[in-house]
mmCIF file of C-alpha atoms in Angstrom:
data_model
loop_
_atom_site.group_PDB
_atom_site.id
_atom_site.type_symbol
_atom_site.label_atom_id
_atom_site.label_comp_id
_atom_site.label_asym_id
_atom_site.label_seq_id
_atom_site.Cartn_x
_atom_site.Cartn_y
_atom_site.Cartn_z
ATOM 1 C CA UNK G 4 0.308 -37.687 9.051
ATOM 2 C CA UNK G 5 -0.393 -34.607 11.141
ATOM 3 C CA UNK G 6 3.318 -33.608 13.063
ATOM 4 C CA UNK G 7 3.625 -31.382 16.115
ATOM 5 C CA UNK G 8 6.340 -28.803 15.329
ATOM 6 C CA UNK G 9 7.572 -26.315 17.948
ATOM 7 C CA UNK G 10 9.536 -23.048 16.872
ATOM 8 C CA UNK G 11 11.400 -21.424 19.128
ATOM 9 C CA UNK G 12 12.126 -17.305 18.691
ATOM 10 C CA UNK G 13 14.495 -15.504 20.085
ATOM 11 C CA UNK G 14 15.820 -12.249 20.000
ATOM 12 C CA UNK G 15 19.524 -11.634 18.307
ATOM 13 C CA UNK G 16 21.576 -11.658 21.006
ATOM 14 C CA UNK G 17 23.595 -8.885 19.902
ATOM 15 C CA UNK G 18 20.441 -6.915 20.564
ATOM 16 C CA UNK G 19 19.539 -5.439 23.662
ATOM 17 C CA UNK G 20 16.206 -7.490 25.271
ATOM 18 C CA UNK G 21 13.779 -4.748 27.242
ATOM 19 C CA UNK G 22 11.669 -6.996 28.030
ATOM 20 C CA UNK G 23 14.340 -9.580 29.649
ATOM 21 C CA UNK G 24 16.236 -6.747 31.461
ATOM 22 C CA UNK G 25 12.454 -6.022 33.118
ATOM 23 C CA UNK G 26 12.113 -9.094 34.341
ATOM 24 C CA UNK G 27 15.673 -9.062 35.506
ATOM 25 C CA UNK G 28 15.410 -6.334 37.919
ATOM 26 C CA UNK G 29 11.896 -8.052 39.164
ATOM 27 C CA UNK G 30 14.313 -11.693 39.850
ATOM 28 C CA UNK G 31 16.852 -8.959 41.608
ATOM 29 C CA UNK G 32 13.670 -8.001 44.187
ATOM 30 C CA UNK G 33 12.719 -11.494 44.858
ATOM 31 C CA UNK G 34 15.907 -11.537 45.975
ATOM 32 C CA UNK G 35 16.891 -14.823 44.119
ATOM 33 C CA UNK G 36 20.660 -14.912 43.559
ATOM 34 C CA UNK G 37 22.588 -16.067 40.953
ATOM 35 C CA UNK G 38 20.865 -15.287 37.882
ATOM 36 C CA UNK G 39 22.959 -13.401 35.407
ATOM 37 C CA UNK G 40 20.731 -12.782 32.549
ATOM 38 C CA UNK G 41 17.180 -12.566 31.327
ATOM 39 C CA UNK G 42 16.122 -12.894 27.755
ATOM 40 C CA UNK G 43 12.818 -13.549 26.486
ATOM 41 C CA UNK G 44 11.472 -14.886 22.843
ATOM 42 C CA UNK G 45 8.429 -16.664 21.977
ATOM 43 C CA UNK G 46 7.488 -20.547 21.487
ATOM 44 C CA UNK G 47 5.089 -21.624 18.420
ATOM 45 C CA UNK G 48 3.690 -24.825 17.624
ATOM 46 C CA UNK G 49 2.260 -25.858 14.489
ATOM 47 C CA UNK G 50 0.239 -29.122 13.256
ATOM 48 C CA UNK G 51 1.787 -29.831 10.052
ATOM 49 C CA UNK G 52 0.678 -32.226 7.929
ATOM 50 C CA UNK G 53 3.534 -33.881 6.005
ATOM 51 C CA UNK G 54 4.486 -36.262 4.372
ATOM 52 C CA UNK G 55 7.683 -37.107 6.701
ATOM 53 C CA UNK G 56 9.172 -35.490 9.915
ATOM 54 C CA UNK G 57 11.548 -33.546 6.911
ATOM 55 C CA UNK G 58 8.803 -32.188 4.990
ATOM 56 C CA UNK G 59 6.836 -31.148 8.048
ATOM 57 C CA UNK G 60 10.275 -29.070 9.129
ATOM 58 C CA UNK G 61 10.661 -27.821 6.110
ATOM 59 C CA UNK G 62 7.205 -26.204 5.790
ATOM 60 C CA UNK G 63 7.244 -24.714 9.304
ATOM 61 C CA UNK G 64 10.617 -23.347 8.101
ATOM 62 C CA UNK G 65 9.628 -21.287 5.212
ATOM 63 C CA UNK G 66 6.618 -20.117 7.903
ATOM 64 C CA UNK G 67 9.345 -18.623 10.131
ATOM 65 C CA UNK G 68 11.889 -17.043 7.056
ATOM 66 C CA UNK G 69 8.753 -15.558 5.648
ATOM 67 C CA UNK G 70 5.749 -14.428 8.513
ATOM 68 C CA UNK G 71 6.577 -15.962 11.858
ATOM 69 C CA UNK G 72 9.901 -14.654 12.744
ATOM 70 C CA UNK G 73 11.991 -11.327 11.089
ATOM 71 C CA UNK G 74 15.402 -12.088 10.541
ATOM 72 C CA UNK G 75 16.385 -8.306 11.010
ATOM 73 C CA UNK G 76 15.284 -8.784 15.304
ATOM 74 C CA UNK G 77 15.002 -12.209 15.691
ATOM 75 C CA UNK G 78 16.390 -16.067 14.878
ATOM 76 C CA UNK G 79 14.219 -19.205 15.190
ATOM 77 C CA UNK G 80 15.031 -23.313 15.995
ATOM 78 C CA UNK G 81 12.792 -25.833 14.237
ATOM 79 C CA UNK G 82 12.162 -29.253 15.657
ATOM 80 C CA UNK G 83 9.550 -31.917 14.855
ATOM 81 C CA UNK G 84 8.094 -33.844 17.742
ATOM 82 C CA UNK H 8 -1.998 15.347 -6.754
ATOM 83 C CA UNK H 9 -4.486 12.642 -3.629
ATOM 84 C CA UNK H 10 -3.891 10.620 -1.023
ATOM 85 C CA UNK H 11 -5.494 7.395 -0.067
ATOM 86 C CA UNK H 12 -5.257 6.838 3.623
ATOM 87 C CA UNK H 13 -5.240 2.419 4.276
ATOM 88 C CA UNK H 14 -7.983 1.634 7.961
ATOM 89 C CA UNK H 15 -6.092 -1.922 8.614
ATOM 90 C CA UNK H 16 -8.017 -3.262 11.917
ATOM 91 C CA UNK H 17 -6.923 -1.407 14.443
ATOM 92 C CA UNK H 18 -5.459 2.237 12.776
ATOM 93 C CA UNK H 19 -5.436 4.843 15.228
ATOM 94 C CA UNK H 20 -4.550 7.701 13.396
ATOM 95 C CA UNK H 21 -6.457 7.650 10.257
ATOM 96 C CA UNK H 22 -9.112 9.387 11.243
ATOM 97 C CA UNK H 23 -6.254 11.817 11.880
ATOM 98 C CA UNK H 24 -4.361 11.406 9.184
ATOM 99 C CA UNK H 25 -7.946 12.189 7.178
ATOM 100 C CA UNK H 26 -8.237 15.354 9.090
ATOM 101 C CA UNK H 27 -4.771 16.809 8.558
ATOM 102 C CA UNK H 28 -4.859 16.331 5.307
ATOM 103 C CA UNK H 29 -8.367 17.594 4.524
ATOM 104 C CA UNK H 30 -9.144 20.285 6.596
ATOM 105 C CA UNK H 31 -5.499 21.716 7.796
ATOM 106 C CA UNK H 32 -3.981 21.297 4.258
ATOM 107 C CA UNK H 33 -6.946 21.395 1.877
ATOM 108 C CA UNK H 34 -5.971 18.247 0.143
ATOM 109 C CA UNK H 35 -7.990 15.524 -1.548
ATOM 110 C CA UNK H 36 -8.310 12.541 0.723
ATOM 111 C CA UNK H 37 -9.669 9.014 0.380
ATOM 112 C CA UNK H 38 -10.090 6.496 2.626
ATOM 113 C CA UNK H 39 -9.043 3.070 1.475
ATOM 114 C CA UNK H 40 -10.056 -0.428 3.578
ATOM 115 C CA UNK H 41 -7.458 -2.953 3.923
ATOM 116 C CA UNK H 42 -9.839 -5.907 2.421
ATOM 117 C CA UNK H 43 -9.770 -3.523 -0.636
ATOM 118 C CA UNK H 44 -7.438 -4.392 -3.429
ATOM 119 C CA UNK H 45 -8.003 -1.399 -5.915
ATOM 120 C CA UNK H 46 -6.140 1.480 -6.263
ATOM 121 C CA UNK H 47 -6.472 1.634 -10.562
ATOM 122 C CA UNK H 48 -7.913 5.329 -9.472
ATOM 123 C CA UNK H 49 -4.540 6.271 -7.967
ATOM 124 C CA UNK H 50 -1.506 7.535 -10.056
ATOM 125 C CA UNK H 51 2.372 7.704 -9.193
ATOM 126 C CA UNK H 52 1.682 11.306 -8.970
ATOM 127 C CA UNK H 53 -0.717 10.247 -5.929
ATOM 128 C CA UNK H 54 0.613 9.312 -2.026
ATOM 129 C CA UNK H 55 -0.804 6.165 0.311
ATOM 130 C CA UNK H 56 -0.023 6.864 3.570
ATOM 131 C CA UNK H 57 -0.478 4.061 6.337
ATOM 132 C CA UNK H 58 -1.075 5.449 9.677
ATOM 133 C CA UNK H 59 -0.453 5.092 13.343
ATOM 134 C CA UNK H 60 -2.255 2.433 15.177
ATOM 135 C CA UNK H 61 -2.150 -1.151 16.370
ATOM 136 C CA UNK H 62 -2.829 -2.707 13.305
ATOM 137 C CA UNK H 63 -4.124 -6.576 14.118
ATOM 138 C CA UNK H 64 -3.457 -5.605 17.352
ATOM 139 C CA UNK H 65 0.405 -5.746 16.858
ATOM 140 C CA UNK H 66 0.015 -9.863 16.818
ATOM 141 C CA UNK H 67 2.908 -11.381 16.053
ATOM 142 C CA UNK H 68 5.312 -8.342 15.651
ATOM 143 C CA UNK H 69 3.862 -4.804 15.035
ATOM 144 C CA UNK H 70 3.311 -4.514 11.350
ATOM 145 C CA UNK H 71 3.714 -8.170 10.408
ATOM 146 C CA UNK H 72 0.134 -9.326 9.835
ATOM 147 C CA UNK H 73 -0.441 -5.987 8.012
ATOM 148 C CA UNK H 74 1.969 -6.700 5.584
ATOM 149 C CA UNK H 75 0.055 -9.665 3.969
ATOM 150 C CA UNK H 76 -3.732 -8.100 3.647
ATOM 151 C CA UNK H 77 -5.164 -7.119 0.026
ATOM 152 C CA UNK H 78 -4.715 -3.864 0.281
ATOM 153 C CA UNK H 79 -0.942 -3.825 0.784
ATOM 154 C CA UNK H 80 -0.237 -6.172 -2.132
ATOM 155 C CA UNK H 81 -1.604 -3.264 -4.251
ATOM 156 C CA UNK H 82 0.512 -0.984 -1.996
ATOM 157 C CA UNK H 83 3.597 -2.264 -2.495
ATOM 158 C CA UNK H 84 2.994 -2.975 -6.452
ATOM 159 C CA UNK H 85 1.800 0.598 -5.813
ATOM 160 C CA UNK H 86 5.561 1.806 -4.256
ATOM 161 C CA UNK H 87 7.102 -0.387 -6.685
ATOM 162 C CA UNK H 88 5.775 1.582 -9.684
ATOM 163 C CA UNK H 89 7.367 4.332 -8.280
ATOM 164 C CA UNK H 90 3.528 6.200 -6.079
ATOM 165 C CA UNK H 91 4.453 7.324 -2.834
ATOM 166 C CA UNK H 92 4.100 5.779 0.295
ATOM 167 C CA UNK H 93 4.212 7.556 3.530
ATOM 168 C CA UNK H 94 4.378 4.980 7.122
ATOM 169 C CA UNK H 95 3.590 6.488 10.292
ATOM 170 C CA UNK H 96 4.423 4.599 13.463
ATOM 171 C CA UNK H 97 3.004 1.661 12.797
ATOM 172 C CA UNK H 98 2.287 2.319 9.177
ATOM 173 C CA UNK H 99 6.499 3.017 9.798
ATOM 174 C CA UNK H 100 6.387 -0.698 11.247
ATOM 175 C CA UNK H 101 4.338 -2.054 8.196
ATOM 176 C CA UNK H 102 6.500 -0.692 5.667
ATOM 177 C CA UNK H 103 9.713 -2.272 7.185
ATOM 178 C CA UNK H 104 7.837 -5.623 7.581
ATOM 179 C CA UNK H 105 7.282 -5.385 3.797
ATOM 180 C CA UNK H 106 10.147 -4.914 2.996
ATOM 181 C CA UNK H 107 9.806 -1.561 1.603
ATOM 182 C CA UNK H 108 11.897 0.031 4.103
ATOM 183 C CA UNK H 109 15.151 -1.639 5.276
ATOM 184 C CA UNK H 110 15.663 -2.819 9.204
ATOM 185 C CA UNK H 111 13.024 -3.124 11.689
ATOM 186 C CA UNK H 112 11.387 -1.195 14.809
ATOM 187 C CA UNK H 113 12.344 -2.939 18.270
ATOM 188 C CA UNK H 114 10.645 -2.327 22.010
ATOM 189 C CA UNK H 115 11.492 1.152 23.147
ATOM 190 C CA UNK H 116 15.032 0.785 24.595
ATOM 191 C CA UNK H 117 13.904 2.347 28.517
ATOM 192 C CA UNK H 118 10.655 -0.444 28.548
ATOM 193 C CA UNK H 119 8.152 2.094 28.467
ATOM 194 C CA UNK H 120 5.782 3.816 25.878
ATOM 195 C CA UNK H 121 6.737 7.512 24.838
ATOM 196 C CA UNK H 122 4.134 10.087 24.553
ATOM 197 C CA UNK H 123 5.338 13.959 24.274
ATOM 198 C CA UNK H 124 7.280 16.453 21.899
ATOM 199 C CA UNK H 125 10.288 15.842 20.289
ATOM 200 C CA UNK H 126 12.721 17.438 18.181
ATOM 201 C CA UNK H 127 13.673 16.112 14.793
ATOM 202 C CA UNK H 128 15.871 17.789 12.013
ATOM 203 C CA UNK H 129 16.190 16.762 8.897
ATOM 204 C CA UNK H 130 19.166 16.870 6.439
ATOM 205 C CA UNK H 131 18.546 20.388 5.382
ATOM 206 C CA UNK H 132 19.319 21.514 8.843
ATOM 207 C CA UNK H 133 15.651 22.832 9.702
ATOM 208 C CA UNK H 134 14.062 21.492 13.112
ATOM 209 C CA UNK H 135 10.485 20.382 13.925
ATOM 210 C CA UNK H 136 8.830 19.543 16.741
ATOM 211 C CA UNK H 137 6.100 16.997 16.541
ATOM 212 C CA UNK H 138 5.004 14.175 18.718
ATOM 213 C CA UNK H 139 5.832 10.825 19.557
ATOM 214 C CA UNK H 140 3.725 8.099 20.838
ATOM 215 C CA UNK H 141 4.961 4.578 21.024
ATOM 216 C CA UNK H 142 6.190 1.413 22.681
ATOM 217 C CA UNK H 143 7.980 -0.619 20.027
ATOM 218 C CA UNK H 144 10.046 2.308 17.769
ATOM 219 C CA UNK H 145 13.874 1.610 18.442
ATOM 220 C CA UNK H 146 14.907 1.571 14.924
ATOM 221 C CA UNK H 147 17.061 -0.624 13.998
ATOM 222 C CA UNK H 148 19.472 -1.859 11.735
ATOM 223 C CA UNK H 149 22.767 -3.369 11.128
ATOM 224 C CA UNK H 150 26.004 -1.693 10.273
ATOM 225 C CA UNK H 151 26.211 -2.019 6.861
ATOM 226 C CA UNK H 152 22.731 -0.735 6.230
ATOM 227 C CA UNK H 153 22.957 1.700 8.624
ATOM 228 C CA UNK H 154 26.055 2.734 6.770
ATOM 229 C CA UNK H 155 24.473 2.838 3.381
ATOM 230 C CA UNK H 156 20.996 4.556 4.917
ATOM 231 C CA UNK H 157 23.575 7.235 5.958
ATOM 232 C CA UNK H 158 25.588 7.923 2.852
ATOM 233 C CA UNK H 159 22.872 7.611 0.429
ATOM 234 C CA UNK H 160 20.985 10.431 2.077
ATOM 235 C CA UNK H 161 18.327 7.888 3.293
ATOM 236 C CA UNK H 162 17.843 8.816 7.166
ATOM 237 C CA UNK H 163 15.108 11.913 6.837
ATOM 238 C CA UNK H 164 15.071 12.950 10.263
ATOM 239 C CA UNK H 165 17.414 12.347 13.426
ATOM 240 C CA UNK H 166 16.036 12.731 17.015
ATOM 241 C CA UNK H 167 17.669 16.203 18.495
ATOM 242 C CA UNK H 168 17.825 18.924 21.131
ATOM 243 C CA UNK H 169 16.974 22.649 20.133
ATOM 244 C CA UNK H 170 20.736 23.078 19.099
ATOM 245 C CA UNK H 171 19.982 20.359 16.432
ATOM 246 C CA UNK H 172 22.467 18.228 18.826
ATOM 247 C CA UNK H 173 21.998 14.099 18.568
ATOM 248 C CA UNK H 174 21.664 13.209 22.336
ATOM 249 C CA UNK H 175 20.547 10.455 24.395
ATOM 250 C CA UNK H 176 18.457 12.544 26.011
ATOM 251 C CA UNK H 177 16.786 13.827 22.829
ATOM 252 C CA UNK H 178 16.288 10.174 20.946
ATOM 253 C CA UNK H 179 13.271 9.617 23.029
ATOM 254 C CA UNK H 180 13.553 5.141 22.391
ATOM 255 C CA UNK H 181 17.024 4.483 22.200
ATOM 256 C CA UNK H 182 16.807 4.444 18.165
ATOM 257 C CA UNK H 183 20.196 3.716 16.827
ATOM 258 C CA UNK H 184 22.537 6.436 15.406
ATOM 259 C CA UNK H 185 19.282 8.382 16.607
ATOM 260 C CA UNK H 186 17.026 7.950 13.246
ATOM 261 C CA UNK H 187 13.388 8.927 13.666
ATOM 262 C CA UNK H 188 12.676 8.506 10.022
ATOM 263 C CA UNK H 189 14.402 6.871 7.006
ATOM 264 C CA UNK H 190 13.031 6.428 2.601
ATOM 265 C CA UNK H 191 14.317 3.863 0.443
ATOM 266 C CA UNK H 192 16.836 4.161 -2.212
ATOM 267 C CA UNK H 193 14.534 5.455 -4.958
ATOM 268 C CA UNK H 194 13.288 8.357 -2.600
ATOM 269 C CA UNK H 195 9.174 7.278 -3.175
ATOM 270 C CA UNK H 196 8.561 5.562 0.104
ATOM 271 C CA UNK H 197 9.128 7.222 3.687
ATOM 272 C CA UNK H 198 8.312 6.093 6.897
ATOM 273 C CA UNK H 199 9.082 7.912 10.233
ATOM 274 C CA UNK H 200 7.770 7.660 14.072
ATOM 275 C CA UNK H 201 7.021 10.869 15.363
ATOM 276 C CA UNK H 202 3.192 11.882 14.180
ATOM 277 C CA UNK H 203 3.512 15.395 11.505
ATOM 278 C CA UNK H 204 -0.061 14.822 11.547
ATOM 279 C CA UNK H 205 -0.557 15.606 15.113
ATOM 280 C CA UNK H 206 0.861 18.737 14.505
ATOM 281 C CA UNK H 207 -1.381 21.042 11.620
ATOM 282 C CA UNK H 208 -3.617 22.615 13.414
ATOM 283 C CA UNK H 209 -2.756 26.086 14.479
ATOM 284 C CA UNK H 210 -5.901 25.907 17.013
ATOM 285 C CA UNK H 211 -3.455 23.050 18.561
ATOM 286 C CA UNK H 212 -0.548 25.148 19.458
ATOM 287 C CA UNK H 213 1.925 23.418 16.588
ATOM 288 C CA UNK H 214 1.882 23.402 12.735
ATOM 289 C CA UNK H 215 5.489 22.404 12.501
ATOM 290 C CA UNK H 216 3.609 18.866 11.068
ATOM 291 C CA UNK H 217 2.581 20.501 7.483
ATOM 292 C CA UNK H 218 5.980 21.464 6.817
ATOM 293 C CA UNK H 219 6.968 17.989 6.599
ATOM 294 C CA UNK H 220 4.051 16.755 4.935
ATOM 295 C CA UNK H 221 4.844 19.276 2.406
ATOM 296 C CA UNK H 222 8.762 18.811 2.119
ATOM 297 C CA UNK H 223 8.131 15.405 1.828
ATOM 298 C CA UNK H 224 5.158 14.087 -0.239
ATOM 299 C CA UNK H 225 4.378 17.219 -1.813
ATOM 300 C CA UNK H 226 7.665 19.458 -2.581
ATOM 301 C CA UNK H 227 6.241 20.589 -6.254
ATOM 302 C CA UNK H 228 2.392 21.267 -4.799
ATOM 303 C CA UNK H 229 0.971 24.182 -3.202
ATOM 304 C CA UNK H 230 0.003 23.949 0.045
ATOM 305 C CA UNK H 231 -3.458 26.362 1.036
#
């Protein structure tokens, strides 16, 4: 059967986040309080067709260690829905 | 001694690259098409060079959709044989995506693109100035490499002032330990940011560019 599986990327968090600390000073001039950091990755989702929720995980797995994320900028979280 | 110049989707600075090459330096040039696969007409005694651009429009990560068409399959068999391989900018970006090149190019640390001069030396001592233009060409990489880029003799140029100096103010994106260009261990594939083939034609004010063509890629060849 056909499984929905989302992949979430972020950026290392050792590594400094432009793009976050952009939108960080634009939260600052809306003048909302509070917020301490910004950080900003990207969300994928695949249709996977698999034989089990495991498989299906697996295989959107191996797409993030070998084109959709690079391990030298960026870590990823699998889950199957 | 040729070079083969790879048009991915999106290459900016082929045409460039082409004209540099050709018509500055009097050197045999090809053009090459990413759906291609064949390079049998190139030797190891022969240089690729992928150029500046958006390849694929930078989808995904700059450089990471690149990586996977025909043409740099035979590219990295290619730089495996022990041919040279030269990455501008994004072809800089490409060759770190494949691999070739260790660590990775992030978003310019200050958020914004960089386009002007800059200085870079290399580890003879001798200072260039060539352009930059880019958004996403932090390099970086972790300790340990960065360590063994260093004492192998890997990092080709640092971002400086005139005094040769490695300054904030001089690494124009925040690269860390201020490396505008690094090669891999065997010394056959270099990729850098800054554009030496902006910078050939005398009729453009700077010709600091051919110097590091030449120093690089082509050290036993005459230059005309």
């Amino acid at each position: 059967m056909t499984y929905t599986v989302e992949i979430k990327v972020m950026p290392l968090k050792e590594l400094l986040d432009p793009q976050g600390k952009a939108v960080m000073g634009g939260l600052a001039n809306l003048g909302l309080g509070g917020v301490e950091d910004v950080r900003i990755g990207k969300n994928i989702t695949l249709q996977v067709n698999a034989g089990s929720p495991e498989q299906a995980k697996q295989i959107a797995e191996e797409a993030s260690r070998k084109l959709l994320t690079n391990p030298v900028m960026e870590y990823f979280e699998v889950s199957v829905n | 001694m040729k070079f083969g110049v790879v048009v991915f989707p999106g290459s900016n600075c082929d045409r460039d690259m082409y004209d540099a090459l050709k018509h500055d330096m009097g050197q045999e040039v090809e053009m090459l098409w990413h759906k291609d696969k064949d390079l049998s007409h190139f030797t190891t005694d022969d240089c690729i060079i992928l150029p500046g651009g958006f390849s694929y429009g930078d989808y995904l990560r700059c450089g990471a959709i690149a990586r996977f068409s025909p043409m740099m399959q035979s590219v990295i068999e290619f730089a495996n044989a022990g041919g040279k391989v030269f990455g501008v900018c994004n072809g800089f970006q490409i060759l770190c995506e494949s691999h070739l090149l260790p660590g990775a190019l992030l978003r310019n640390g200050h958020q914004q693109f960089v386009c002007k001069n800059v200085l870079i030396q290399n580890p003879a001592g001798e200072i260039f100035k060539v352009p930059v233009a880019h958004g996403e060409g932090r390099y970086y990489a972790d300790e340990k490499t960065l360590d063994s880029l260093e004492a192998n003799g890997q990092v080709i140029f640092y971002y400086c002032d005139e005094k040769g100096k490695r300054t904030a103010d001089a690494n124009p994106n925040g690269a860390t330990r201020h490396i505008a260009g690094i090669c891999n261990a065997n010394r056959n594939v270099f990729g850098m940011m800054p554009h030496p083939e902006r910078a050939t034609s005398s009729v453009l004010g700077n010709t600091d560019g051919r110097a590091i063509i030449r120093e690089l890629l082509m050290s036993t060849q005459l230059v005309s």
